[in-house]
XYZ file of C-alpha atoms in Angstrom:
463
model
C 0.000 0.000 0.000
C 1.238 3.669 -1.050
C 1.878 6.325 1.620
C -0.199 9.130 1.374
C 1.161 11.957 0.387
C 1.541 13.701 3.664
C 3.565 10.909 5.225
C 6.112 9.684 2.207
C 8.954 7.822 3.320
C 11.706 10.194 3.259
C 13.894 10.204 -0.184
C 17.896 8.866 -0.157
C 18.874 12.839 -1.414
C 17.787 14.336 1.832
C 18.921 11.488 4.272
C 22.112 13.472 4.064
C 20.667 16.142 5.388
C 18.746 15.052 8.317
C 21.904 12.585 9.340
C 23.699 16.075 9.729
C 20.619 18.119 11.598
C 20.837 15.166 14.071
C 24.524 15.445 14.706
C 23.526 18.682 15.984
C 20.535 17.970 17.669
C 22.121 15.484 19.604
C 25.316 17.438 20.170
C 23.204 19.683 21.981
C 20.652 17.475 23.911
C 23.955 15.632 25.042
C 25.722 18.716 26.777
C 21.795 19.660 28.404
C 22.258 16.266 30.594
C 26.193 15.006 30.306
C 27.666 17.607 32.802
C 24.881 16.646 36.067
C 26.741 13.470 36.831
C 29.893 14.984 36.610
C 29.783 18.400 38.446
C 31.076 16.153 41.875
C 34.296 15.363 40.161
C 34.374 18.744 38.640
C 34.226 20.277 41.426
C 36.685 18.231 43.068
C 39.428 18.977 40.479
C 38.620 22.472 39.970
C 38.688 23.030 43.847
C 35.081 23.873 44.611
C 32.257 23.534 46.708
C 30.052 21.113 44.296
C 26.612 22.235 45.697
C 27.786 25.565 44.027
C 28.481 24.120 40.432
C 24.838 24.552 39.175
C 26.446 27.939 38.033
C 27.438 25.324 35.174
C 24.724 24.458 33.912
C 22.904 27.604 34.325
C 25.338 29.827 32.081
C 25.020 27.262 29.379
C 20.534 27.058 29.278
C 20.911 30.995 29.603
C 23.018 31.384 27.027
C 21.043 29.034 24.719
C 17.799 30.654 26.086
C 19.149 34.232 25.181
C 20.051 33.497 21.607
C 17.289 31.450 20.229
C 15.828 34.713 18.965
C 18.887 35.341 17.171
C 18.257 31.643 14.816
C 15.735 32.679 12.403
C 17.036 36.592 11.735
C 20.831 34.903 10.962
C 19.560 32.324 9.152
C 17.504 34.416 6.777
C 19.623 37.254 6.663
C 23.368 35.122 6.363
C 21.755 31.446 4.752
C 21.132 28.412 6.546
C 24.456 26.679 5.670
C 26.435 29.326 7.242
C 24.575 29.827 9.884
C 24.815 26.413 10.970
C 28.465 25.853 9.879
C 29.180 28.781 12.077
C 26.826 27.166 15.005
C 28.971 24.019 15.073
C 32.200 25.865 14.939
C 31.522 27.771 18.046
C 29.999 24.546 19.827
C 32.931 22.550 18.703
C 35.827 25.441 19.656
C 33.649 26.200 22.695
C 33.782 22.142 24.046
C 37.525 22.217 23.509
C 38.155 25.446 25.769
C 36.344 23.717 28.538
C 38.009 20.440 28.274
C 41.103 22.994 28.679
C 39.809 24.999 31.483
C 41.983 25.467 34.083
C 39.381 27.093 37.126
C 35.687 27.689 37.348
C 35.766 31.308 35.977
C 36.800 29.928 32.713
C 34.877 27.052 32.316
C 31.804 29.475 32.814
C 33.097 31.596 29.705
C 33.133 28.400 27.477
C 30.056 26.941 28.844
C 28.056 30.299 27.453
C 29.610 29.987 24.618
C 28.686 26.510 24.127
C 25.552 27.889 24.500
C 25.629 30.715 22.341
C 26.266 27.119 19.232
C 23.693 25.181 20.691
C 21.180 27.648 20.701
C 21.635 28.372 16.899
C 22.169 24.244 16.087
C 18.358 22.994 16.370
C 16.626 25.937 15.107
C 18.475 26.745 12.319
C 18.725 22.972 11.390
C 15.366 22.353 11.160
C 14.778 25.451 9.508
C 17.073 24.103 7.104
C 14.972 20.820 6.465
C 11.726 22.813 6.390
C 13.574 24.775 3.334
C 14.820 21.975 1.557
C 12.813 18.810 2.045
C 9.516 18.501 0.517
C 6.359 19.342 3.283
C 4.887 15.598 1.961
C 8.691 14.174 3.584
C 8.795 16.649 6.469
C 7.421 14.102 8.964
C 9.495 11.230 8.114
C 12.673 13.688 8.483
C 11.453 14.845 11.700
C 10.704 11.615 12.942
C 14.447 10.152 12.330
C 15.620 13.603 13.631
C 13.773 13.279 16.660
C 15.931 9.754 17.513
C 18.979 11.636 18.081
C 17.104 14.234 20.729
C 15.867 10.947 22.257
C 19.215 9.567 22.474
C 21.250 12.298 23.443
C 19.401 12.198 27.230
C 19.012 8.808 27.436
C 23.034 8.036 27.614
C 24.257 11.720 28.541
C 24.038 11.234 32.204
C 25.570 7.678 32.074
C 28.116 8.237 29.860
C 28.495 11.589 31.684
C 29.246 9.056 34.983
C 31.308 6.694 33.204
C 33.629 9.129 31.890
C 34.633 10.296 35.030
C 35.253 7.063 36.284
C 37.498 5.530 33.880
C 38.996 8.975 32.373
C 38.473 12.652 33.579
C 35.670 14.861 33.230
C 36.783 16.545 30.844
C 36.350 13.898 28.358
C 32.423 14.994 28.544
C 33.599 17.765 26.683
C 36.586 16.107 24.463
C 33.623 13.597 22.575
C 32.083 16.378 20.818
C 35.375 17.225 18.940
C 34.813 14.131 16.391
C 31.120 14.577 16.107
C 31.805 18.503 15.692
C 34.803 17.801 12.801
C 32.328 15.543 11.140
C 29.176 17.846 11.241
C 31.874 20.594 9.674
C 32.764 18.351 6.916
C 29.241 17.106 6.043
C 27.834 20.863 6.330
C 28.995 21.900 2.847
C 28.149 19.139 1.008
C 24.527 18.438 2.693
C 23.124 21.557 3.236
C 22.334 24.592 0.992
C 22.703 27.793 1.689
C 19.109 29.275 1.267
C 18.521 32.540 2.486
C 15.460 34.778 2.476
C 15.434 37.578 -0.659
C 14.737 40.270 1.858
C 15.166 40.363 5.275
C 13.590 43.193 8.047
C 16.178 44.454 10.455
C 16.173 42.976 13.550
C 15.028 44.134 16.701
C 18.246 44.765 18.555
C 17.225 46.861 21.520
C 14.187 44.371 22.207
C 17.076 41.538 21.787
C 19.127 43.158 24.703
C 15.901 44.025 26.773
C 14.868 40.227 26.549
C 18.585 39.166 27.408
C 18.979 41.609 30.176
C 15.602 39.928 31.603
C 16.882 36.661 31.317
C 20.217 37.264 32.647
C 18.926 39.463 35.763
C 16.192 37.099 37.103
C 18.927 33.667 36.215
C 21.523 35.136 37.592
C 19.827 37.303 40.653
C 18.261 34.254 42.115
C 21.748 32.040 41.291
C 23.827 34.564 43.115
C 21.642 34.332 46.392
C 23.470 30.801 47.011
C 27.283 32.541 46.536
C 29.503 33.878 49.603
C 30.899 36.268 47.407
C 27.544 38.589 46.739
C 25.236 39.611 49.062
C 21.689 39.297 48.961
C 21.081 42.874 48.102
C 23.128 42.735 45.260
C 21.149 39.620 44.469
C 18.094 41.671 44.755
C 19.276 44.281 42.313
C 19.937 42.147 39.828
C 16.180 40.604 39.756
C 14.633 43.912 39.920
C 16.852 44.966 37.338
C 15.531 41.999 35.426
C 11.915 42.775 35.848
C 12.276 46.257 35.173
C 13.683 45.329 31.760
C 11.070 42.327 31.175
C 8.631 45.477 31.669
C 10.584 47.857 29.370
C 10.069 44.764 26.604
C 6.468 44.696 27.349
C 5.797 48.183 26.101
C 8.297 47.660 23.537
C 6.609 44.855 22.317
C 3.352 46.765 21.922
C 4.409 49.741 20.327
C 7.444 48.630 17.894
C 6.253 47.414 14.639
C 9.012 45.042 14.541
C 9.617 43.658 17.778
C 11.026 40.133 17.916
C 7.879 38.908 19.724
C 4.617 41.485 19.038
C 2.098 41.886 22.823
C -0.482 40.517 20.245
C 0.600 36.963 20.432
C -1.114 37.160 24.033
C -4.200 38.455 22.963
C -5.015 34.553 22.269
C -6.276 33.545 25.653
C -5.255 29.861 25.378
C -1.430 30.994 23.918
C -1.222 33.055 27.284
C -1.937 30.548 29.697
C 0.424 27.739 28.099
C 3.121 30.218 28.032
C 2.951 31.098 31.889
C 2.000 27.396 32.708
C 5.272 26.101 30.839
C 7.680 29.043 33.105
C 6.109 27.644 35.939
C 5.344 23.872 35.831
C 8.898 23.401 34.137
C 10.978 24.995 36.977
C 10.994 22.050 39.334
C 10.939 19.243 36.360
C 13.588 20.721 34.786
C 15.380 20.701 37.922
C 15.423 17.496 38.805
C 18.352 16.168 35.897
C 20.931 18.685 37.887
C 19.398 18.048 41.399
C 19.249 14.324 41.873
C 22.023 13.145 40.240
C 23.584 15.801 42.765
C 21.715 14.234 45.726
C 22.675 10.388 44.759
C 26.046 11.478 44.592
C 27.094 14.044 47.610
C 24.230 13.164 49.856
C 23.703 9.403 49.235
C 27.838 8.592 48.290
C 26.697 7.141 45.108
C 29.366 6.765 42.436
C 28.774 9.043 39.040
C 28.401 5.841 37.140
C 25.659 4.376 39.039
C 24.108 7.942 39.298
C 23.596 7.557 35.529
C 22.475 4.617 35.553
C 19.790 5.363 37.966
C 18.884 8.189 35.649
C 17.759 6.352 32.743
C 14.589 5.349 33.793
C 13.603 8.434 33.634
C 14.676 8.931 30.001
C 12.466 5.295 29.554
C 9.274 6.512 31.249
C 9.258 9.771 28.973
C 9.601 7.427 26.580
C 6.934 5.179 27.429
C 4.093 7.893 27.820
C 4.779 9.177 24.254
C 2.019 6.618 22.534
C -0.455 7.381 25.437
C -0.494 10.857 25.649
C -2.636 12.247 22.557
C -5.558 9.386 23.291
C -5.360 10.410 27.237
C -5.901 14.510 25.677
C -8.543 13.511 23.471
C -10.473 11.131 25.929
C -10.300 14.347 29.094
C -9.619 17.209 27.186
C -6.226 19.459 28.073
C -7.828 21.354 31.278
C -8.495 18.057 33.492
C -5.254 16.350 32.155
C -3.130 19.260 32.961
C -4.643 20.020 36.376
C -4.603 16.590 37.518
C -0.802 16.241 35.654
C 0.348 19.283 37.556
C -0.601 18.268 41.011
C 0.545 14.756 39.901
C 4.289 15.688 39.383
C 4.364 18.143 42.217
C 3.741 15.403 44.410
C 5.687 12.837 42.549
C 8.448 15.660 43.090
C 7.853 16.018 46.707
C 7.859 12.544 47.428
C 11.464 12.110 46.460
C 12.106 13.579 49.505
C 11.389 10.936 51.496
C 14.003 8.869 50.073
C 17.125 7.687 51.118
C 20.501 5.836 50.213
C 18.920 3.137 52.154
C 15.853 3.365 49.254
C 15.445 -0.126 47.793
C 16.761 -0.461 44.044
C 13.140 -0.968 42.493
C 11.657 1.342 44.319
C 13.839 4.069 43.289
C 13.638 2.807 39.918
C 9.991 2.806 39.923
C 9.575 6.032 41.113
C 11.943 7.622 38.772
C 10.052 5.852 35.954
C 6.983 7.295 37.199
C 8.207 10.779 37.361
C 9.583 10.433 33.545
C 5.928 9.850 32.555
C 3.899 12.182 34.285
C 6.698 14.999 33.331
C 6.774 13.985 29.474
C 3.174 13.465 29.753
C 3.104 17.635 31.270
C 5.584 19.084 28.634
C 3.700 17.423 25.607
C 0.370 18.608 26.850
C 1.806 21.950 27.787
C 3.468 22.661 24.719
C 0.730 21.158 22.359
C -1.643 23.582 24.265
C 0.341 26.674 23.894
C 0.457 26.014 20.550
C -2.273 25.037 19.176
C -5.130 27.799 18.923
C -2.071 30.369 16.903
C -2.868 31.436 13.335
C -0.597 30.547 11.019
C 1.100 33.860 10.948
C 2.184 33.698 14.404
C 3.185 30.286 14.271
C 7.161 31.098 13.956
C 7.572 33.780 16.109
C 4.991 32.071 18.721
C 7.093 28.806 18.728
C 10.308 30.651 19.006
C 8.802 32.136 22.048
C 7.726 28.925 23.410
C 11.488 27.721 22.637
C 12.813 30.248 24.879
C 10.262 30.380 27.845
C 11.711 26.605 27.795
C 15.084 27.297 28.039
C 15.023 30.256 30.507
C 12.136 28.368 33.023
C 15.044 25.624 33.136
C 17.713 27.873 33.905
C 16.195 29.630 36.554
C 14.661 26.299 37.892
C 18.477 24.985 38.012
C 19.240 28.367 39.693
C 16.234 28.199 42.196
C 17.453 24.257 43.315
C 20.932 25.441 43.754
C 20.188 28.010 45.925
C 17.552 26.521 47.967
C 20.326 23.316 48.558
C 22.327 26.303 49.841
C 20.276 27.604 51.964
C 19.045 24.758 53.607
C 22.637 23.467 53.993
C 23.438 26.584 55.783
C 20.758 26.070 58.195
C 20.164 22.494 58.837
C 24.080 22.431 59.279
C 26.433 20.478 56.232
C 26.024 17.021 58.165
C 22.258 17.171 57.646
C 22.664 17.647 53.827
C 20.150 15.079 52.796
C 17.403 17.066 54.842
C 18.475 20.373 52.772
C 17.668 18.235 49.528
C 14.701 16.605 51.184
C 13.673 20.307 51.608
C 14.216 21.773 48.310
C 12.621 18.516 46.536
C 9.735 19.494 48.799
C 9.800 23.385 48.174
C 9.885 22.581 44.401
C 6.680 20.199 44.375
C 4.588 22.607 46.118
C 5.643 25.293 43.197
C 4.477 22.946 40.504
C 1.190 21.761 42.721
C 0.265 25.901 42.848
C 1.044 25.686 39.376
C -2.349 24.113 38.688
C -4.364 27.244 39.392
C -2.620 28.686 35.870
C -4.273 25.868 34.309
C -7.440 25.964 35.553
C -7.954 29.016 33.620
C -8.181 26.814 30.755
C -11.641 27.243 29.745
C -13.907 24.385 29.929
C -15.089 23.785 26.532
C -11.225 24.252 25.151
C -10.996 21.712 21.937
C -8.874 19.546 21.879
């Protein structure tokens, strides 16, 4: 029987192609989980205090969060090939001056601009394939795409663990060398370099607005947790951010070409998915930097069986993927999201009353659990944001989404490291489990409050 001609099996001159989108795509889901396992041993060799690594991975989801805007303008305006060649460059220079770092201060610099590649790398690769392939082949392209995002999560925190063990850490950075050298050498012959015949300028003072709003509210609640800044300079820094998240506001009404126009909120249903997603994300997308944290310094765990322990997670995501749209379509997104929410909230909280004592299947169970009712919130979330958008505010709308993502996971990393901190500094350092028990618990209760956001969701929302 023929494939319809939506759903054609993808043809041998674009397998090229999509073989070299997924070297980036899982380049960059890779770094997201590699480093958790290893900040311990990090730490160790670079001489600091590991419950104050999560500045780590929070300078490399800012960084990617801050320049997703910046995808779609450089691809247009300098082509898609060179855009991306350039991406993979930077990512692939960037991973080298880490491996080479010699203190925290410089690993930071590297790690943003790691991020500044990997937030160019997936957009501007798929924009790539939207360009070139034929819309009757799209879905088979994404669909083989999509293995290498898969992937990329499911072995980074494992392989992340083993590396330390048998090498050093900064062989989590050394690996993308050869996948960066052969992305670079597949680039020119794969991709074309299509650009768009005109081009509007972009919208540099709403760009810096937007980053100083990212940076000021990441950073503000980061710096809470350091010794070296003190609280009302922590303070500054989020008002600062708010102040500028309000400047963008009005910007965003009154310039005609603002990177993301106010009337993409005037859609009711947009609205609430976008302030849903900040907030049900932050303590979800905490949990990859927090627990293997908590196995390792609180439980004595080693970083390989941390990773380990961390892919059923990855598998229960996995598992909830063919039951999600018929669960949507039998409730309808409001109950599925309100129950969802207060689901992984408690699923969330109840981590805390584990303990390195926690039987094996348990632990693995509830993990497995947690990976469902999480991929089971971020598919219903994003499919609901989404949704309802006319097709003129579909790109900009998605790029959006992209980076309310990226920055709800950086400050969520920011938020768990600092409330680890704080906790630590009150229950005392040999009490450390209770501080993660604590945050764990503090976290829940932020994505349980979450569900009055969605019960906004009006009843008779289609589905």
């Amino acid at each position: 029987m023929n494939a319809t001609p939506s759903h054609q099996a993808l043809q041998p001159e674009f397998r090229l192609l999509v073989f070299l989108v997924s070297i980036g795509f899982f380049m960059q889901a890779l770094d997201t989980t590699i480093v958790n396992t290893a900040i311990p041993a990090m730490a160790v060799s670079l001489g600091e205090d590991p419950l104050r690594m999560h500045s780590l991975v929070v300078a490399y989801v800012l960084s990617v969060a801050a320049c997703i805007p910046l995808s779609g303008w450089l691809a247009d305006r300098f082509g898609v090939r060179n855009t991306y060649f350039s991406a993979i460059i930077i990512f692939t220079l960037a991973s080298l001056g880490c491996a080479f770092s010699q203190n925290l201060e410089q690993l930071l610099f590297f790690r943003v601009a790691q991020g500044v590649g990997g937030a160019l790398l997936l957009p501007v690769g798929r924009l790539a394939m939207l360009k070139v392939i034929p819309r009757s082949q799209f879905l088979s392209a994404m669909s083989l795409m999509s293995l290498a995002g898969l992937i990329g999560p499911l072995i980074g925190p494992t392989l992340g663990g083993w590396l330390v063990e048998v090498a050093t850490w900064h062989w989590i950075f050394l690996i993308n060398i050869p996948m960066g050298l052969l992305g670079v050498l597949v680039t020119f012959k794969a991709m074309p370099n299509v650009t768009e015949p005109t081009v509007q300028k972009f919208d540099f003072s709403g760009f810096l607005f937007l980053v100083i709003a990212m940076t000021g509210l990441s950073l503000g609640i980061e710096s809470f947790s350091s010794p070296q800044s003190s609280a009302g300079f922590s303070i500054v820094l989020i008002v600062g951010g708010l102040i500028a998240a309000a400047i963008y506001t009005y910007h965003a009404h009154t310039h005609e070409h603002a990177l993301f126009r106010s009337k993409l909120f005037e859609n009711k249903i947009y609205a609430i998915g976008i302030l849903g997603n900040f907030f049900a994300r932050l303590g979800g997308n905490a949990l990859p930097f927090l627990l293997p944290l908590m196995l390792q310094v609180a439980f004595g765990f080693s970083p390989l069986i941390t990773g380990l322990m961390m892919i059923p997670a990855v598998l229960g995501s996995l598992a909830s993927k063919p039951i999600i749209r018929p669960i949507i379509q039998r409730f309808g997104y409001r109950r599925v999201l309100l129950v969802n929410t207060v689901l992984v909230g408690s699923c969330i909280a109840s981590l805390a009353l584990t303990t390195a004592d926690t039987p094996l299947w348990l632990r693995t169970l509830h993990f497995f659990i947690f990976g469902m009712l999480n991929s089971m919130q971020f598919v219903s979330m994003n499919t609901l944001t989404l949704k309802d958008l006319p097709q003129a505010d579909a790109s900009s709308g998605n790029s959006f989404l992209s980076m309310i993502m990226m920055l709800s996971m950086s400050i969520g990393v920011a938020l768990a490291g600092t409330l680890v901190n704080i906790f630590t500094a009150y229950y005392g350092s040999a009490q450390i489990s209770l501080a993660f028990h604590s945050t764990l618990i503090c976290l829940g209760c932020i994505n349980i409050i979450t569900a009055y956001i969605f019960w906004r969701i009006p009843r008779d929302t289609a589905v």
